[in-house]
Amino acid sequence: QVQLVESGGGLVQAGGSLRLSCAASGDTAGISAMAWHRQAPGKERELVAAITSAGSTNYADSVKGRFTISRDSAENTLYLQMNSLKPEDTAVFYCYARCLHAWGTQGYWGQGTQVRVSS
């Protein structure tokens, strides 16, 4: 099992920045990829950014150039640096980890952290 705990959300004005963190604990040795997703009110959850164990990243078009995903494997922590925030970035942000266990692959979600961007 893997536990994920997000932090760093809050209220910020448009144009501001926030840095989200996701601390992973438990059976983390097999984590192969991690990602940030978000869900805005009335909308489906969507992928924001992802990073593999090799460091390859990909981003949603809506956040390219503004958000940066990074991972500290030694600390088992995932980050999302969010700059130039817009009101449409308002959402609950969720951390996700894909883990390769001896018995198979399992995906894990954190509880989410709220990000609100005021205009």
C-alpha positions as CSV (number, residue, x, y, z in Angstrom):
1,Q,0.0,0.0,0.0
2,V,1.0,3.6,-0.7
3,Q,-0.3,6.6,1.1
4,L,-0.3,10.0,-0.5
5,V,-0.8,13.3,1.4
6,E,-1.0,16.6,-0.5
7,S,-0.3,20.1,0.9
8,G,0.2,23.6,-0.3
9,G,-3.2,24.5,-1.6
10,G,-4.9,27.8,-0.7
11,L,-6.3,31.0,-2.0
12,V,-4.3,33.2,-4.3
13,Q,-4.9,36.1,-6.6
14,A,-4.7,35.7,-10.4
15,G,-1.2,36.0,-11.5
16,G,0.1,34.5,-8.3
17,S,2.0,31.3,-7.6
18,L,1.5,28.2,-5.4
19,R,3.6,25.1,-4.8
20,L,1.9,21.9,-4.1
21,S,3.6,19.0,-2.4
22,C,2.6,15.3,-2.2
23,A,4.4,13.1,0.3
24,A,4.3,9.4,-0.4
25,S,4.8,6.8,2.3
26,G,4.4,3.0,2.7
27,D,5.5,0.6,-0.1
28,T,7.0,3.3,-2.3
29,A,9.9,1.4,-3.8
30,G,7.8,0.4,-6.8
31,I,6.4,3.8,-7.7
32,S,7.0,4.1,-11.4
33,A,5.1,7.3,-12.2
34,M,3.4,10.1,-10.4
35,A,1.0,12.8,-11.6
36,W,-1.2,15.7,-10.6
37,H,-4.8,15.7,-11.6
38,R,-7.5,18.3,-10.8
39,Q,-11.2,18.5,-10.6
40,A,-13.1,21.7,-10.9
41,P,-16.7,22.1,-9.7
42,G,-19.1,20.4,-12.1
43,K,-16.2,19.0,-14.3
44,E,-14.5,15.7,-14.7
45,R,-11.1,15.0,-13.2
46,E,-8.3,15.8,-15.6
47,L,-4.6,15.2,-15.9
48,V,-2.5,18.3,-15.2
49,A,1.0,16.9,-15.3
50,A,2.9,13.6,-15.0
51,I,6.4,12.5,-14.4
52,T,8.0,9.1,-14.8
53,S,10.7,7.5,-12.7
54,A,13.1,8.4,-15.5
55,G,12.1,12.1,-15.2
56,S,10.1,12.4,-18.4
57,T,7.3,14.9,-18.0
58,N,4.1,15.8,-19.9
59,Y,1.6,18.5,-19.3
60,A,-1.9,19.5,-20.2
61,D,-2.0,22.1,-22.9
62,S,-3.8,24.5,-20.5
63,V,-0.8,24.6,-18.1
64,K,2.2,24.3,-20.3
65,G,4.7,27.1,-19.6
66,R,3.0,27.9,-16.3
67,F,3.2,24.7,-14.2
68,T,6.3,22.6,-13.5
69,I,6.1,19.1,-12.1
70,S,9.1,17.6,-10.2
71,R,9.9,14.7,-8.0
72,D,12.4,14.1,-5.2
73,S,12.7,10.4,-5.2
74,A,15.0,10.4,-2.1
75,E,12.3,12.1,-0.2
76,N,9.4,10.4,-1.9
77,T,7.8,13.7,-2.6
78,L,6.1,15.1,-5.7
79,Y,5.8,18.8,-6.4
80,L,3.8,21.1,-8.6
81,Q,5.0,24.6,-9.0
82,M,2.2,26.7,-10.4
83,N,2.9,30.2,-11.7
84,S,0.7,32.8,-13.5
85,L,-2.4,31.2,-11.9
86,K,-5.7,31.9,-13.5
87,P,-9.2,31.8,-12.1
88,E,-9.9,28.8,-14.3
89,D,-7.2,26.9,-12.4
90,T,-9.5,26.8,-9.4
91,A,-10.0,23.1,-8.5
92,V,-9.2,20.4,-6.1
93,F,-5.7,19.0,-7.0
94,Y,-5.0,15.3,-6.5
95,C,-1.8,13.5,-6.4
96,Y,-1.6,10.1,-8.1
97,A,1.0,7.4,-8.0
98,R,1.3,4.2,-10.1
99,C,3.1,1.5,-8.2
100,L,4.5,-1.9,-9.4
101,H,4.0,-4.4,-6.6
102,A,5.1,-8.0,-6.7
103,W,1.4,-8.9,-7.3
104,G,0.7,-6.3,-10.0
105,T,0.2,-2.7,-10.7
106,Q,-1.9,-0.4,-8.4
107,G,-2.8,3.2,-8.7
108,Y,-3.2,5.4,-5.6
109,W,-4.8,8.7,-5.0
110,G,-4.4,11.4,-2.3
111,Q,-7.3,13.1,-0.6
112,G,-6.7,16.3,-2.6
113,T,-5.9,19.9,-1.8
114,Q,-8.1,22.9,-2.8
115,V,-6.7,25.7,-5.0
116,R,-8.7,28.8,-5.4
117,V,-7.6,31.6,-7.7
118,S,-9.5,34.9,-7.4
119,S,-9.8,37.4,-10.2
